Amino acid sequence: MEPIDTLSIYYEQPGTPIYVGSDILDQLADKLQEHAQTNRIAVVTNSVIRDNYGDALQNILDRIPAESIILQVPDSEEAKSWDWVSNLIGAMEQHGMDRNSTIIAFGGGVVGDMAGFTASVYKRGISFVQIPTTLLAQVDSSIGGKVAINHPMAKNLIGAFYQPRLIYIDTKLLNTLPLEDFRSGIAEIIKAGVIMDADFFAYLEKNIDELLRRQPDILRYVVEKSCRYKIDVVKKDPLEKSGLRKILNYGHTVGHALEAVSNFKLRHGEGVSIGMVVAMQLAIDLSFADASCAEKQSNLLKRAGLPTEFPDDVNVDELIDRIRLDKKGAFRFVLPSKIGAVKCDYTADGKVIYDHKLSIEQIRRALKNGVESSLRDDRDS
Ligand SMILES: NC(=O)c1ccc[n+]([C@@H]2O[C@H](COP(=O)([O-])OP(=O)(O)OC[C@H]3O[C@@H](n4cnc5c(N)ncnc54)[C@H](O)[C@@H]3O)[C@@H](O)[C@H]2O)c1
Ligand SMILES: [Zn+2]
């Protein structure tokens, strides 16, 4: 098996090979030895994933000539905290780990973010491997090197860019993922179609039901394709300097704010789904895109079982305040120009800008026109 690509961020380091396949755990022990040769291993996971895959994981570890421990963190955002980083470091010290040791993140975005952050600071950085087990982690959070923990003032406030040695994606692991979490990942996949590729969007329209049934070939194809979009963007703007990487934030301005005001009861992809509806409405209000784009996008989101309207208890003013807080006073949105492309502006010195600064009135109008009216229409019918 060959990697689908190699992500090279720093020229002095070897790139990160990214493998994608269905039912490929039997080759993982070999790939770990090839790309992350190590004396000791700490696998970071949680109880849910261990209940499902503990035996398979142990079989893999037994085939590697390194001392391994499995460490569990809570199955919630609570794991993305200083306390849990410190707990892991204590356990790794007791396990005798040193700078030649490896941390493997075996879980969703929470495990990947916090285990990766721990790897980036422990002994000034040790080798790190991502084995993502949620759809969101497979197509998004495991790729791109962003690792973080939360601070009481904001999510992901404490973090680093830290590339893993290996990203190993087995789509068969998604069979046990709860449906809501599976759908949450589909939001990021639909996002990729809207901002980058109309043909992929059309493929999703055609195959969404099979995808929801987790038909293995379709799932593997969609995951690989989505990874490639993210890899392409990250390669061109690894440290979010040129601005291109910002296009991945489509739907996230309102999405993040909704996640926060719901106290994280709303999943990331659910917030992003509603955020895409609002951003598309803004694009229509500004005549960047036409109304048929909104209809196509909302239809696909709905067919995927994703929300396209506000939860009942969300207040528009509270949401606007939250966006203002997140964005330090400026309202910045990535806006599509059609299905498959985003609108960009150029500064006088030729720099491309992908996120557009909007006024509070424009946002208020879009929130009312887009999400609130869809709410009214649905209630009327
Ligand atoms: N680093 C990045 O670039 C980036 C990007 C997007 C999101 N994130 C972060 O990712 C996190 C969200 O990640 P997530 O959506 O994967 O959530 P998650 O890690 O909380 O996983 C969702 C749920 O699925 C369970 N689970 C995981 N794999 C499973 C499997 N194979 N079978 C059964 N259950 C399984 C988990 O235990 C959990 O209950 C957030 O903290 C967010 O900030 C990071
Ligand atoms: Zn996201």
CSV table of C-alpha atoms and ligand atoms in Angstrom, one decimal:
chain,number,residue,atom,x,y,z
A,1,MET,CA,0.0,0.0,0.0
A,2,GLU,CA,1.2,3.5,-0.9
A,3,PRO,CA,0.4,6.7,0.9
A,4,ILE,CA,-2.1,8.9,-1.0
A,5,ASP,CA,0.3,11.9,-0.5
A,6,THR,CA,3.1,13.2,1.7
A,7,LEU,CA,2.6,16.5,3.5
A,8,SER,CA,5.9,18.4,3.8
A,9,ILE,CA,5.7,21.5,5.8
A,10,TYR,CA,9.2,22.1,7.1
A,11,TYR,CA,11.9,21.3,4.5
A,12,GLU,CA,14.3,20.1,7.2
A,13,GLN,CA,11.9,17.4,8.3
A,14,PRO,CA,10.6,14.4,6.3
A,15,GLY,CA,7.0,14.8,5.2
A,16,THR,CA,4.0,13.1,6.8
A,17,PRO,CA,2.7,10.2,4.8
A,18,ILE,CA,-1.1,9.9,4.8
A,19,TYR,CA,-2.6,6.5,4.2
A,20,VAL,CA,-6.3,6.1,3.5
A,21,GLY,CA,-8.0,2.7,3.1
A,22,SER,CA,-10.9,0.5,4.2
A,23,ASP,CA,-10.0,-2.3,6.6
A,24,ILE,CA,-6.2,-1.6,6.7
A,25,LEU,CA,-5.4,-2.1,10.4
A,26,ASP,CA,-3.5,-5.3,9.6
A,27,GLN,CA,-0.8,-3.2,8.0
A,28,LEU,CA,-0.5,-0.5,10.7
A,29,ALA,CA,2.2,-2.2,12.7
A,30,ASP,CA,4.5,-2.2,9.7
A,31,LYS,CA,3.7,1.4,8.8
A,32,LEU,CA,4.4,2.5,12.4
A,33,GLN,CA,7.8,0.8,12.3
A,34,GLU,CA,8.6,2.3,8.9
A,35,HIS,CA,7.6,5.9,9.8
A,36,ALA,CA,7.8,6.2,13.5
A,37,GLN,CA,10.5,3.9,14.7
A,38,THR,CA,10.5,4.2,18.5
A,39,ASN,CA,11.6,2.7,21.8
A,40,ARG,CA,8.4,3.3,23.8
A,41,ILE,CA,4.8,4.1,22.8
A,42,ALA,CA,2.0,5.8,24.6
A,43,VAL,CA,-1.4,5.4,22.9
A,44,VAL,CA,-3.9,8.1,23.9
A,45,THR,CA,-7.5,7.1,23.6
A,46,ASN,CA,-10.8,7.0,25.5
A,47,SER,CA,-13.1,4.4,27.0
A,48,VAL,CA,-15.6,4.3,24.1
A,49,ILE,CA,-12.9,3.7,21.5
A,50,ARG,CA,-11.1,1.2,23.7
A,51,ASP,CA,-14.3,-0.8,24.3
A,52,ASN,CA,-14.7,-1.1,20.5
A,53,TYR,CA,-11.1,-1.5,19.3
A,54,GLY,CA,-9.0,-2.3,22.4
A,55,ASP,CA,-8.3,-5.9,21.3
A,56,ALA,CA,-7.4,-4.8,17.7
A,57,LEU,CA,-5.1,-2.1,19.1
A,58,GLN,CA,-3.4,-4.6,21.5
A,59,ASN,CA,-2.7,-6.9,18.6
A,60,ILE,CA,-1.0,-4.2,16.7
A,61,LEU,CA,1.1,-3.1,19.6
A,62,ASP,CA,2.1,-6.7,20.3
A,63,ARG,CA,3.7,-6.8,16.9
A,64,ILE,CA,5.9,-3.8,17.5
A,65,PRO,CA,9.2,-4.2,19.3
A,66,ALA,CA,8.6,-1.3,21.7
A,67,GLU,CA,7.2,-1.0,25.2
A,68,SER,CA,3.6,0.3,25.0
A,69,ILE,CA,1.0,1.7,27.4
A,70,ILE,CA,-2.5,2.7,26.6
A,71,LEU,CA,-3.7,5.9,28.4
A,72,GLN,CA,-7.4,7.0,28.6
A,73,VAL,CA,-8.6,10.6,28.7
A,74,PRO,CA,-12.3,11.6,29.3
A,75,ASP,CA,-14.7,11.3,26.4
A,76,SER,CA,-15.4,15.1,26.2
A,77,GLU,CA,-13.8,18.5,25.7
A,78,GLU,CA,-12.7,18.2,29.3
A,79,ALA,CA,-9.7,16.2,28.0
A,80,LYS,CA,-8.4,19.3,26.1
A,81,SER,CA,-7.1,20.8,29.3
A,82,TRP,CA,-3.8,21.5,31.1
A,83,ASP,CA,-4.9,19.0,33.8
A,84,TRP,CA,-5.1,16.2,31.3
A,85,VAL,CA,-1.9,17.2,29.5
A,86,SER,CA,-0.2,17.0,32.9
A,87,ASN,CA,-1.8,13.7,33.7
A,88,LEU,CA,-0.5,12.2,30.4
A,89,ILE,CA,3.0,13.6,31.0
A,90,GLY,CA,3.1,12.0,34.5
A,91,ALA,CA,2.0,8.6,33.1
A,92,MET,CA,4.6,8.9,30.2
A,93,GLU,CA,7.4,9.7,32.7
A,94,GLN,CA,6.5,6.7,34.7
A,95,HIS,CA,6.6,4.6,31.5
A,96,GLY,CA,10.2,5.8,31.0
A,97,MET,CA,9.5,7.7,27.8
A,98,ASP,CA,12.3,9.9,26.3
A,99,ARG,CA,12.9,11.9,23.1
A,100,ASN,CA,12.9,8.7,21.0
A,101,SER,CA,9.4,7.7,22.2
A,102,THR,CA,6.1,8.2,20.3
A,103,ILE,CA,2.6,9.3,21.2
A,104,ILE,CA,-0.2,7.8,19.1
A,105,ALA,CA,-3.5,9.5,19.1
A,106,PHE,CA,-6.2,6.9,18.6
A,107,GLY,CA,-9.5,8.7,18.6
A,108,GLY,CA,-11.6,11.6,17.3
A,109,GLY,CA,-10.7,15.3,17.2
A,110,VAL,CA,-10.6,15.6,20.9
A,111,VAL,CA,-8.0,12.9,21.4
A,112,GLY,CA,-6.0,14.1,18.3
A,113,ASP,CA,-5.9,17.7,19.4
A,114,MET,CA,-4.9,17.0,23.0
A,115,ALA,CA,-2.5,14.1,22.4
A,116,GLY,CA,-0.9,16.1,19.6
A,117,PHE,CA,-0.5,19.2,21.8
A,118,THR,CA,1.0,17.0,24.5
A,119,ALA,CA,3.5,15.6,22.0
A,120,SER,CA,4.4,19.1,20.9
A,121,VAL,CA,5.5,20.2,24.4
A,122,TYR,CA,6.6,17.0,26.1
A,123,LYS,CA,10.5,17.1,26.2
A,124,ARG,CA,10.3,19.9,23.6
A,125,GLY,CA,8.4,17.7,21.2
A,126,ILE,CA,8.4,14.0,20.6
A,127,SER,CA,7.2,11.9,17.7
A,128,PHE,CA,3.5,11.8,17.1
A,129,VAL,CA,1.1,9.6,15.1
A,130,GLN,CA,-2.6,10.3,14.2
A,131,ILE,CA,-5.0,7.4,13.9
A,132,PRO,CA,-8.3,9.2,13.5
A,133,THR,CA,-11.4,7.3,14.4
A,134,THR,CA,-14.2,9.8,13.6
A,135,LEU,CA,-15.2,11.1,10.2
A,136,LEU,CA,-14.5,14.6,11.2
A,137,ALA,CA,-11.0,13.7,12.4
A,138,GLN,CA,-10.3,11.6,9.3
A,139,VAL,CA,-11.2,14.4,6.8
A,140,ASP,CA,-10.3,17.4,8.8
A,141,SER,CA,-8.7,17.6,12.2
A,142,SER,CA,-6.0,15.0,11.8
A,143,ILE,CA,-4.6,16.8,8.7
A,144,GLY,CA,-2.9,20.1,8.8
A,145,GLY,CA,-0.9,20.0,12.0
A,146,LYS,CA,-3.1,22.1,14.3
A,147,VAL,CA,-3.1,20.8,17.8
A,148,ALA,CA,-4.6,22.5,20.8
A,149,ILE,CA,-6.2,22.5,24.2
A,150,ASN,CA,-8.9,24.8,25.5
A,151,HIS,CA,-8.8,27.8,27.8
A,152,PRO,CA,-11.8,29.1,29.9
A,153,MET,CA,-11.8,32.1,27.6
A,154,ALA,CA,-11.9,30.3,24.3
A,155,LYS,CA,-11.7,26.9,22.7
A,156,ASN,CA,-8.3,25.9,21.1
A,157,LEU,CA,-6.7,29.0,22.6
A,158,ILE,CA,-3.5,27.1,23.6
A,159,GLY,CA,-2.0,25.3,20.7
A,160,ALA,CA,0.7,24.7,18.1
A,161,PHE,CA,1.4,23.7,14.6
A,162,TYR,CA,2.9,20.3,15.0
A,163,GLN,CA,3.0,17.7,12.2
A,164,PRO,CA,2.6,14.0,13.0
A,165,ARG,CA,5.1,11.4,11.6
A,166,LEU,CA,2.2,9.4,10.1
A,167,ILE,CA,-1.5,9.8,9.5
A,168,TYR,CA,-3.3,6.5,9.2
A,169,ILE,CA,-6.9,6.5,8.1
A,170,ASP,CA,-9.0,3.3,8.2
A,171,THR,CA,-12.6,4.1,7.2
A,172,LYS,CA,-13.8,0.8,8.6
A,173,LEU,CA,-13.3,2.3,12.1
A,174,LEU,CA,-16.3,4.6,11.2
A,175,ASN,CA,-18.8,1.7,11.3
A,176,THR,CA,-19.2,2.0,15.1
A,177,LEU,CA,-19.4,5.8,15.1
A,178,PRO,CA,-22.8,7.1,16.3
A,179,LEU,CA,-24.9,8.5,13.4
A,180,GLU,CA,-24.9,12.1,14.8
A,181,ASP,CA,-21.1,12.1,14.9
A,182,PHE,CA,-21.0,10.6,11.4
A,183,ARG,CA,-23.2,13.4,10.1
A,184,SER,CA,-21.1,16.0,11.8
A,185,GLY,CA,-18.2,14.9,9.7
A,186,ILE,CA,-20.3,15.0,6.5
A,187,ALA,CA,-20.8,18.8,7.1
A,188,GLU,CA,-17.0,19.3,6.5
A,189,ILE,CA,-17.2,17.0,3.4
A,190,ILE,CA,-20.1,19.0,1.9
A,191,LYS,CA,-18.1,22.2,2.8
A,192,ALA,CA,-15.2,21.0,0.7
A,193,GLY,CA,-17.6,20.5,-2.3
A,194,VAL,CA,-19.1,24.0,-1.9
A,195,ILE,CA,-15.8,25.9,-1.6
A,196,MET,CA,-13.6,23.8,-4.0
A,197,ASP,CA,-15.3,21.4,-6.4
A,198,ALA,CA,-18.7,21.5,-8.0
A,199,ASP,CA,-18.2,17.9,-9.5
A,200,PHE,CA,-17.5,16.6,-6.0
A,201,PHE,CA,-20.6,18.4,-4.7
A,202,ALA,CA,-22.6,16.7,-7.5
A,203,TYR,CA,-21.1,13.3,-6.6
A,204,LEU,CA,-22.3,13.9,-3.0
A,205,GLU,CA,-25.8,14.8,-4.2
A,206,LYS,CA,-25.8,11.5,-6.1
A,207,ASN,CA,-24.4,9.3,-3.4
A,208,ILE,CA,-25.4,10.8,-0.1
A,209,ASP,CA,-27.8,8.0,0.8
A,210,GLU,CA,-25.1,5.4,0.2
A,211,LEU,CA,-22.6,7.5,2.1
A,212,LEU,CA,-25.0,7.7,5.1
A,213,ARG,CA,-25.3,3.9,4.9
A,214,ARG,CA,-21.4,3.8,5.1
A,215,GLN,CA,-21.1,1.8,1.9
A,216,PRO,CA,-17.4,0.9,2.2
A,217,ASP,CA,-16.2,2.0,-1.4
A,218,ILE,CA,-18.1,5.2,-1.4
A,219,LEU,CA,-17.0,6.1,2.2
A,220,ARG,CA,-13.4,5.4,1.3
A,221,TYR,CA,-13.6,7.4,-1.9
A,222,VAL,CA,-15.2,10.4,-0.2
A,223,VAL,CA,-12.8,10.4,2.8
A,224,GLU,CA,-9.8,10.2,0.4
A,225,LYS,CA,-11.1,13.0,-1.8
A,226,SER,CA,-11.8,15.2,1.2
A,227,CYS,CA,-8.4,14.6,2.6
A,228,ARG,CA,-6.9,15.6,-0.7
A,229,TYR,CA,-8.7,19.0,-0.7
A,230,LYS,CA,-7.4,19.7,2.8
A,231,ILE,CA,-3.9,18.6,1.9
A,232,ASP,CA,-3.9,20.8,-1.1
A,233,VAL,CA,-4.8,23.9,0.9
A,234,VAL,CA,-2.5,23.1,3.8
A,235,LYS,CA,0.4,22.6,1.4
A,236,LYS,CA,-0.1,26.0,-0.1
A,237,ASP,CA,-0.6,27.8,3.2
A,238,PRO,CA,0.7,25.6,6.0
A,239,LEU,CA,0.9,28.1,8.8
A,240,GLU,CA,-2.2,30.2,7.7
A,241,LYS,CA,0.0,33.0,6.5
A,242,SER,CA,-1.1,33.7,2.9
A,243,GLY,CA,-4.8,33.6,3.8
A,244,LEU,CA,-5.7,30.7,1.5
A,245,ARG,CA,-6.1,28.3,4.5
A,246,LYS,CA,-8.9,30.6,5.6
A,247,ILE,CA,-11.2,29.2,3.0
A,248,LEU,CA,-11.5,26.1,5.2
A,249,ASN,CA,-13.3,28.4,7.7
A,250,TYR,CA,-16.4,28.6,5.4
A,251,GLY,CA,-19.4,28.2,7.7
A,252,HIS,CA,-17.2,28.5,10.8
A,253,THR,CA,-17.8,32.1,11.8
A,254,VAL,CA,-21.4,31.4,12.7
A,255,GLY,CA,-20.7,27.7,13.4
A,256,HIS,CA,-18.2,28.4,16.2
A,257,ALA,CA,-20.5,31.0,17.7
A,258,LEU,CA,-23.4,28.6,17.7
A,259,GLU,CA,-21.3,25.8,19.3
A,260,ALA,CA,-20.3,28.2,22.0
A,261,VAL,CA,-23.8,29.6,22.8
A,262,SER,CA,-25.2,26.1,22.9
A,263,ASN,CA,-22.5,25.2,25.5
A,264,PHE,CA,-21.2,22.7,23.0
A,265,LYS,CA,-24.4,20.7,22.9
A,266,LEU,CA,-24.3,21.4,19.2
A,267,ARG,CA,-21.6,19.3,17.5
A,268,HIS,CA,-18.9,21.0,15.4
A,269,GLY,CA,-20.4,19.9,12.1
A,270,GLU,CA,-23.9,20.8,13.1
A,271,GLY,CA,-22.8,24.4,13.8
A,272,VAL,CA,-20.9,24.5,10.6
A,273,SER,CA,-23.9,23.3,8.7
A,274,ILE,CA,-26.1,26.2,9.9
A,275,GLY,CA,-23.1,28.5,9.5
A,276,MET,CA,-22.9,27.5,5.8
A,277,VAL,CA,-26.6,28.4,5.3
A,278,VAL,CA,-25.9,31.9,6.8
A,279,ALA,CA,-22.7,32.4,4.8
A,280,MET,CA,-24.5,31.4,1.6
A,281,GLN,CA,-27.3,33.8,2.4
A,282,LEU,CA,-24.8,36.6,2.9
A,283,ALA,CA,-23.2,35.7,-0.5
A,284,ILE,CA,-26.7,36.1,-2.1
A,285,ASP,CA,-27.4,39.4,-0.3
A,286,LEU,CA,-24.2,40.7,-1.7
A,287,SER,CA,-24.9,39.3,-5.2
A,288,PHE,CA,-21.8,37.1,-5.1
A,289,ALA,CA,-23.9,33.9,-5.6
A,290,ASP,CA,-27.4,33.3,-6.8
A,291,ALA,CA,-30.4,31.8,-4.9
A,292,SER,CA,-30.1,28.4,-6.6
A,293,CYS,CA,-26.8,27.8,-4.8
A,294,ALA,CA,-28.5,28.2,-1.5
A,295,GLU,CA,-31.2,25.8,-2.4
A,296,LYS,CA,-28.7,23.2,-3.6
A,297,GLN,CA,-26.6,23.5,-0.5
A,298,SER,CA,-29.5,23.4,1.9
A,299,ASN,CA,-31.1,20.4,0.2
A,300,LEU,CA,-27.9,18.4,0.5
A,301,LEU,CA,-27.3,19.4,4.1
A,302,LYS,CA,-30.9,18.4,4.9
A,303,ARG,CA,-30.6,15.0,3.1
A,304,ALA,CA,-27.5,14.4,5.2
A,305,GLY,CA,-29.6,14.9,8.3
A,306,LEU,CA,-27.8,18.1,9.2
A,307,PRO,CA,-29.5,21.2,10.7
A,308,THR,CA,-30.1,24.2,8.4
A,309,GLU,CA,-31.9,26.3,11.0
A,310,PHE,CA,-31.2,27.6,14.4
A,311,PRO,CA,-32.0,25.6,17.5
A,312,ASP,CA,-35.1,27.0,19.2
A,313,ASP,CA,-33.3,28.6,22.1
A,314,VAL,CA,-30.8,30.6,20.1
A,315,ASN,CA,-31.1,34.3,20.2
A,316,VAL,CA,-29.8,36.3,17.2
A,317,ASP,CA,-28.4,39.1,19.4
A,318,GLU,CA,-26.5,36.7,21.6
A,319,LEU,CA,-25.1,35.0,18.5
A,320,ILE,CA,-23.9,38.3,17.1
A,321,ASP,CA,-22.3,39.2,20.4
A,322,ARG,CA,-20.5,35.9,20.3
A,323,ILE,CA,-19.2,36.4,16.8
A,324,ARG,CA,-18.0,39.8,17.8
A,325,LEU,CA,-16.1,38.2,20.7
A,326,ASP,CA,-14.6,35.4,18.6
A,327,LYS,CA,-13.6,37.7,15.8
A,328,LYS,CA,-12.3,40.5,18.0
A,329,GLY,CA,-14.9,42.9,16.8
A,330,ALA,CA,-14.7,42.3,13.1
A,331,PHE,CA,-17.2,40.2,11.3
A,332,ARG,CA,-15.2,38.1,8.7
A,333,PHE,CA,-16.8,35.6,6.4
A,334,VAL,CA,-15.7,33.3,3.7
A,335,LEU,CA,-18.4,33.5,1.0
A,336,PRO,CA,-19.1,31.3,-2.0
A,337,SER,CA,-19.4,32.7,-5.5
A,338,LYS,CA,-21.1,29.6,-6.8
A,339,ILE,CA,-21.1,25.9,-5.8
A,340,GLY,CA,-17.4,24.9,-6.1
A,341,ALA,CA,-15.7,28.3,-5.6
A,342,VAL,CA,-15.3,31.1,-3.1
A,343,LYS,CA,-15.3,34.8,-3.8
A,344,CYS,CA,-11.9,36.5,-3.3
A,345,ASP,CA,-10.8,40.1,-3.2
A,346,TYR,CA,-7.4,41.7,-4.0
A,347,THR,CA,-5.6,44.4,-2.0
A,348,ALA,CA,-3.8,47.2,-3.7
A,349,ASP,CA,-0.5,45.3,-3.4
A,350,GLY,CA,-2.0,42.2,-5.0
A,351,LYS,CA,-2.6,40.1,-1.9
A,352,VAL,CA,-5.7,37.8,-2.1
A,353,ILE,CA,-8.3,38.0,0.6
A,354,TYR,CA,-10.6,35.1,1.1
A,355,ASP,CA,-12.6,36.3,4.1
A,356,HIS,CA,-14.8,39.4,3.7
A,357,LYS,CA,-15.3,42.0,6.4
A,358,LEU,CA,-19.0,42.7,6.8
A,359,SER,CA,-21.1,45.0,8.8
A,360,ILE,CA,-23.4,44.0,11.6
A,361,GLU,CA,-26.4,45.1,9.6
A,362,GLN,CA,-25.5,42.8,6.8
A,363,ILE,CA,-25.2,39.9,9.2
A,364,ARG,CA,-28.4,40.7,11.0
A,365,ARG,CA,-30.2,40.7,7.7
A,366,ALA,CA,-28.7,37.4,6.5
A,367,LEU,CA,-29.6,35.8,9.8
A,368,LYS,CA,-33.2,36.9,9.5
A,369,ASN,CA,-33.5,36.2,5.8
A,370,GLY,CA,-31.7,32.9,5.7
A,371,VAL,CA,-32.0,30.9,8.9
A,372,GLU,CA,-35.1,32.6,10.5
A,373,SER,CA,-37.1,32.5,7.3
A,374,SER,CA,-36.3,28.8,6.7
A,375,LEU,CA,-37.5,28.2,10.2
A,376,ARG,CA,-40.7,30.0,9.4
A,377,ASP,CA,-41.2,28.2,6.1
A,378,ASP,CA,-40.7,24.9,7.8
A,379,ARG,CA,-43.1,25.7,10.6
A,380,ASP,CA,-45.8,26.9,8.1
A,381,SER,CA,-45.7,23.8,6.0
B,1,LIG,N1,-7.1,20.4,14.8
B,1,LIG,C1,-8.0,20.8,13.9
B,1,LIG,O1,-7.6,21.2,12.8
B,1,LIG,C2,-9.4,20.6,14.2
B,1,LIG,C3,-10.4,20.8,13.2
B,1,LIG,C4,-11.7,20.6,13.5
B,1,LIG,C5,-12.1,20.2,14.8
B,1,LIG,N2,-11.2,20.0,15.7
B,1,LIG,C6,-11.5,19.6,17.1
B,1,LIG,O2,-12.0,18.3,17.0
B,1,LIG,C7,-12.9,18.1,18.2
B,1,LIG,C8,-14.1,17.4,17.7
B,1,LIG,O3,-13.8,16.2,17.1
B,1,LIG,P1,-14.8,15.0,16.8
B,1,LIG,O4,-16.0,15.5,16.1
B,1,LIG,O5,-14.0,13.9,16.2
B,1,LIG,O6,-15.4,14.6,18.3
B,1,LIG,P2,-14.9,13.6,19.4
B,1,LIG,O7,-13.4,13.4,19.4
B,1,LIG,O8,-15.5,14.1,20.7
B,1,LIG,O9,-15.6,12.3,19.0
B,1,LIG,C9,-17.0,12.2,18.9
B,1,LIG,C10,-17.5,11.0,19.7
B,1,LIG,O10,-17.3,9.8,18.9
B,1,LIG,C11,-16.7,8.8,19.8
B,1,LIG,N3,-15.9,8.0,18.9
B,1,LIG,C12,-14.7,8.3,18.3
B,1,LIG,N4,-14.4,7.3,17.4
B,1,LIG,C13,-15.3,6.4,17.5
B,1,LIG,C14,-15.5,5.2,16.8
B,1,LIG,N5,-14.7,4.8,15.8
B,1,LIG,N6,-16.6,4.4,17.1
B,1,LIG,C15,-17.5,4.8,18.1
B,1,LIG,N7,-17.4,6.0,18.7
B,1,LIG,C16,-16.3,6.8,18.4
B,1,LIG,C17,-15.9,9.6,20.8
B,1,LIG,O11,-15.7,8.9,21.9
B,1,LIG,C18,-16.9,10.8,21.0
B,1,LIG,O12,-17.9,10.4,22.0
B,1,LIG,C19,-13.2,19.5,18.8
B,1,LIG,O13,-12.4,19.6,20.0
B,1,LIG,C20,-12.6,20.4,17.7
B,1,LIG,O14,-12.1,21.6,18.3
B,1,LIG,C21,-9.8,20.2,15.5
B,2,ZN,ZN,-14.4,22.5,11.0
